[in-house]
Amino acid sequence: MLYAIIAKDNDNSLALRQMSRPDHLARLHQLNDAGRLVLAGPMPAIDSEDPGTAGFRGSLIVAEFDSLIAAQDWAAADPYLASGVYAEVSVQPFKRVLP
């Protein structure tokens, strides 16, 4: 089943995000290589694809996991959470309708 992982960043976490990004992306690449990643990306803090020093408000990941618990466990091990980028993370079942 698909799950949406919705994370909210702590204020002023851009430097932490940049520092932890390689490890965060490595985990996403593993999901993608396994054919389980639907989409992933950050939510800019301003209305711009490149928010610069404004940074990001959070992230959205939609991926396939065997269960809600498996998705929660995966999200709990995210380097962004461990390094203090994320203030909170929500994991919810997701039903894809389109495309």
PDB file of C-alpha atoms in Angstrom:
ATOM      1  CA  MET A   1       0.000   0.000   0.000  1.00  0.00           C
ATOM      2  CA  LEU A   2       1.036   3.599  -0.515  1.00  0.00           C
ATOM      3  CA  TYR A   3       1.760   5.939   2.377  1.00  0.00           C
ATOM      4  CA  ALA A   4       2.217   9.711   2.503  1.00  0.00           C
ATOM      5  CA  ILE A   5       5.013  10.910   4.753  1.00  0.00           C
ATOM      6  CA  ILE A   6       4.457  14.573   5.521  1.00  0.00           C
ATOM      7  CA  ALA A   7       7.171  16.329   7.476  1.00  0.00           C
ATOM      8  CA  LYS A   8       7.271  19.846   8.896  1.00  0.00           C
ATOM      9  CA  ASP A   9      10.662  21.540   9.247  1.00  0.00           C
ATOM     10  CA  ASN A  10      11.900  23.292  12.349  1.00  0.00           C
ATOM     11  CA  ASP A  11      12.463  27.031  11.911  1.00  0.00           C
ATOM     12  CA  ASN A  12      15.859  27.992  10.512  1.00  0.00           C
ATOM     13  CA  SER A  13      16.781  24.410   9.615  1.00  0.00           C
ATOM     14  CA  LEU A  14      18.272  25.089   6.168  1.00  0.00           C
ATOM     15  CA  ALA A  15      21.891  24.516   7.275  1.00  0.00           C
ATOM     16  CA  LEU A  16      20.931  21.226   8.942  1.00  0.00           C
ATOM     17  CA  ARG A  17      18.989  20.224   5.831  1.00  0.00           C
ATOM     18  CA  GLN A  18      21.984  20.888   3.586  1.00  0.00           C
ATOM     19  CA  MET A  19      24.299  18.941   5.911  1.00  0.00           C
ATOM     20  CA  SER A  20      22.003  15.880   6.092  1.00  0.00           C
ATOM     21  CA  ARG A  21      20.821  15.932   2.467  1.00  0.00           C
ATOM     22  CA  PRO A  22      23.215  13.293   1.038  1.00  0.00           C
ATOM     23  CA  ASP A  23      22.114  10.679   3.604  1.00  0.00           C
ATOM     24  CA  HIS A  24      18.452  11.641   3.202  1.00  0.00           C
ATOM     25  CA  LEU A  25      18.677  11.320  -0.595  1.00  0.00           C
ATOM     26  CA  ALA A  26      20.504   7.985  -0.373  1.00  0.00           C
ATOM     27  CA  ARG A  27      17.512   6.459   1.419  1.00  0.00           C
ATOM     28  CA  LEU A  28      15.135   7.903  -1.185  1.00  0.00           C
ATOM     29  CA  HIS A  29      17.278   6.471  -3.974  1.00  0.00           C
ATOM     30  CA  GLN A  30      17.011   3.044  -2.318  1.00  0.00           C
ATOM     31  CA  LEU A  31      13.209   3.292  -2.375  1.00  0.00           C
ATOM     32  CA  ASN A  32      13.297   4.478  -5.972  1.00  0.00           C
ATOM     33  CA  ASP A  33      15.656   1.710  -7.076  1.00  0.00           C
ATOM     34  CA  ALA A  34      13.288  -0.819  -5.482  1.00  0.00           C
ATOM     35  CA  GLY A  35      10.388   0.648  -7.500  1.00  0.00           C
ATOM     36  CA  ARG A  36       8.575   1.794  -4.347  1.00  0.00           C
ATOM     37  CA  LEU A  37       8.898   5.597  -4.584  1.00  0.00           C
ATOM     38  CA  VAL A  38       6.024   7.512  -6.188  1.00  0.00           C
ATOM     39  CA  LEU A  39       7.282  11.031  -5.460  1.00  0.00           C
ATOM     40  CA  ALA A  40       9.430  12.945  -3.030  1.00  0.00           C
ATOM     41  CA  GLY A  41      10.435  16.527  -2.535  1.00  0.00           C
ATOM     42  CA  PRO A  42      10.678  19.553  -0.286  1.00  0.00           C
ATOM     43  CA  MET A  43       8.076  22.277   0.197  1.00  0.00           C
ATOM     44  CA  PRO A  44       9.695  25.694  -0.311  1.00  0.00           C
ATOM     45  CA  ALA A  45       9.063  28.308   2.373  1.00  0.00           C
ATOM     46  CA  ILE A  46       8.234  30.860  -0.339  1.00  0.00           C
ATOM     47  CA  ASP A  47       6.536  30.685  -3.725  1.00  0.00           C
ATOM     48  CA  SER A  48       9.664  29.753  -5.653  1.00  0.00           C
ATOM     49  CA  GLU A  49      11.273  26.569  -6.926  1.00  0.00           C
ATOM     50  CA  ASP A  50      14.557  27.887  -5.555  1.00  0.00           C
ATOM     51  CA  PRO A  51      13.754  29.538  -2.221  1.00  0.00           C
ATOM     52  CA  GLY A  52      17.405  30.347  -1.485  1.00  0.00           C
ATOM     53  CA  THR A  53      17.978  31.339   2.120  1.00  0.00           C
ATOM     54  CA  ALA A  54      14.217  31.229   2.853  1.00  0.00           C
ATOM     55  CA  GLY A  55      14.620  27.451   2.950  1.00  0.00           C
ATOM     56  CA  PHE A  56      11.823  24.934   3.195  1.00  0.00           C
ATOM     57  CA  ARG A  57       8.690  24.295   5.258  1.00  0.00           C
ATOM     58  CA  GLY A  58       8.892  20.531   5.072  1.00  0.00           C
ATOM     59  CA  SER A  59       8.825  17.521   2.783  1.00  0.00           C
ATOM     60  CA  LEU A  60       6.386  15.152   1.126  1.00  0.00           C
ATOM     61  CA  ILE A  61       7.200  11.537   0.298  1.00  0.00           C
ATOM     62  CA  VAL A  62       4.744   9.055  -1.184  1.00  0.00           C
ATOM     63  CA  ALA A  63       6.020   5.503  -1.292  1.00  0.00           C
ATOM     64  CA  GLU A  64       4.950   1.888  -1.046  1.00  0.00           C
ATOM     65  CA  PHE A  65       5.453  -0.012   2.194  1.00  0.00           C
ATOM     66  CA  ASP A  66       4.178  -3.355   3.486  1.00  0.00           C
ATOM     67  CA  SER A  67       2.290  -1.711   6.364  1.00  0.00           C
ATOM     68  CA  LEU A  68       1.694   1.513   8.227  1.00  0.00           C
ATOM     69  CA  ILE A  69       4.158   0.376  10.880  1.00  0.00           C
ATOM     70  CA  ALA A  70       6.825  -0.257   8.223  1.00  0.00           C
ATOM     71  CA  ALA A  71       6.251   3.222   6.788  1.00  0.00           C
ATOM     72  CA  GLN A  72       6.408   4.797  10.262  1.00  0.00           C
ATOM     73  CA  ASP A  73       9.623   2.917  11.062  1.00  0.00           C
ATOM     74  CA  TRP A  74      11.186   4.057   7.787  1.00  0.00           C
ATOM     75  CA  ALA A  75      10.175   7.678   8.436  1.00  0.00           C
ATOM     76  CA  ALA A  76      11.480   7.540  12.009  1.00  0.00           C
ATOM     77  CA  ALA A  77      14.941   6.622  10.710  1.00  0.00           C
ATOM     78  CA  ASP A  78      15.174   9.604   8.339  1.00  0.00           C
ATOM     79  CA  PRO A  79      18.436  11.556   8.704  1.00  0.00           C
ATOM     80  CA  TYR A  80      16.447  14.806   8.560  1.00  0.00           C
ATOM     81  CA  LEU A  81      14.603  13.776  11.709  1.00  0.00           C
ATOM     82  CA  ALA A  82      17.776  12.654  13.474  1.00  0.00           C
ATOM     83  CA  SER A  83      19.627  15.877  12.632  1.00  0.00           C
ATOM     84  CA  GLY A  84      16.815  18.182  13.751  1.00  0.00           C
ATOM     85  CA  VAL A  85      15.545  19.335  10.353  1.00  0.00           C
ATOM     86  CA  TYR A  86      12.070  17.925  10.960  1.00  0.00           C
ATOM     87  CA  ALA A  87       9.946  19.179  13.845  1.00  0.00           C
ATOM     88  CA  GLU A  88       7.240  16.604  13.227  1.00  0.00           C
ATOM     89  CA  VAL A  89       6.450  13.770  10.838  1.00  0.00           C
ATOM     90  CA  SER A  90       3.060  12.329   9.950  1.00  0.00           C
ATOM     91  CA  VAL A  91       2.588   9.014   8.130  1.00  0.00           C
ATOM     92  CA  GLN A  92      -0.783   8.297   6.583  1.00  0.00           C
ATOM     93  CA  PRO A  93      -2.218   5.705   4.201  1.00  0.00           C
ATOM     94  CA  PHE A  94      -2.551   7.155   0.703  1.00  0.00           C
ATOM     95  CA  LYS A  95      -4.850   6.054  -2.113  1.00  0.00           C
ATOM     96  CA  ARG A  96      -3.587   7.029  -5.548  1.00  0.00           C
ATOM     97  CA  VAL A  97      -6.382   7.898  -7.950  1.00  0.00           C
ATOM     98  CA  LEU A  98      -4.602   9.782 -10.760  1.00  0.00           C
ATOM     99  CA  PRO A  99      -2.542   9.477 -12.836  1.00  0.00           C
TER     100      PRO A  99
END
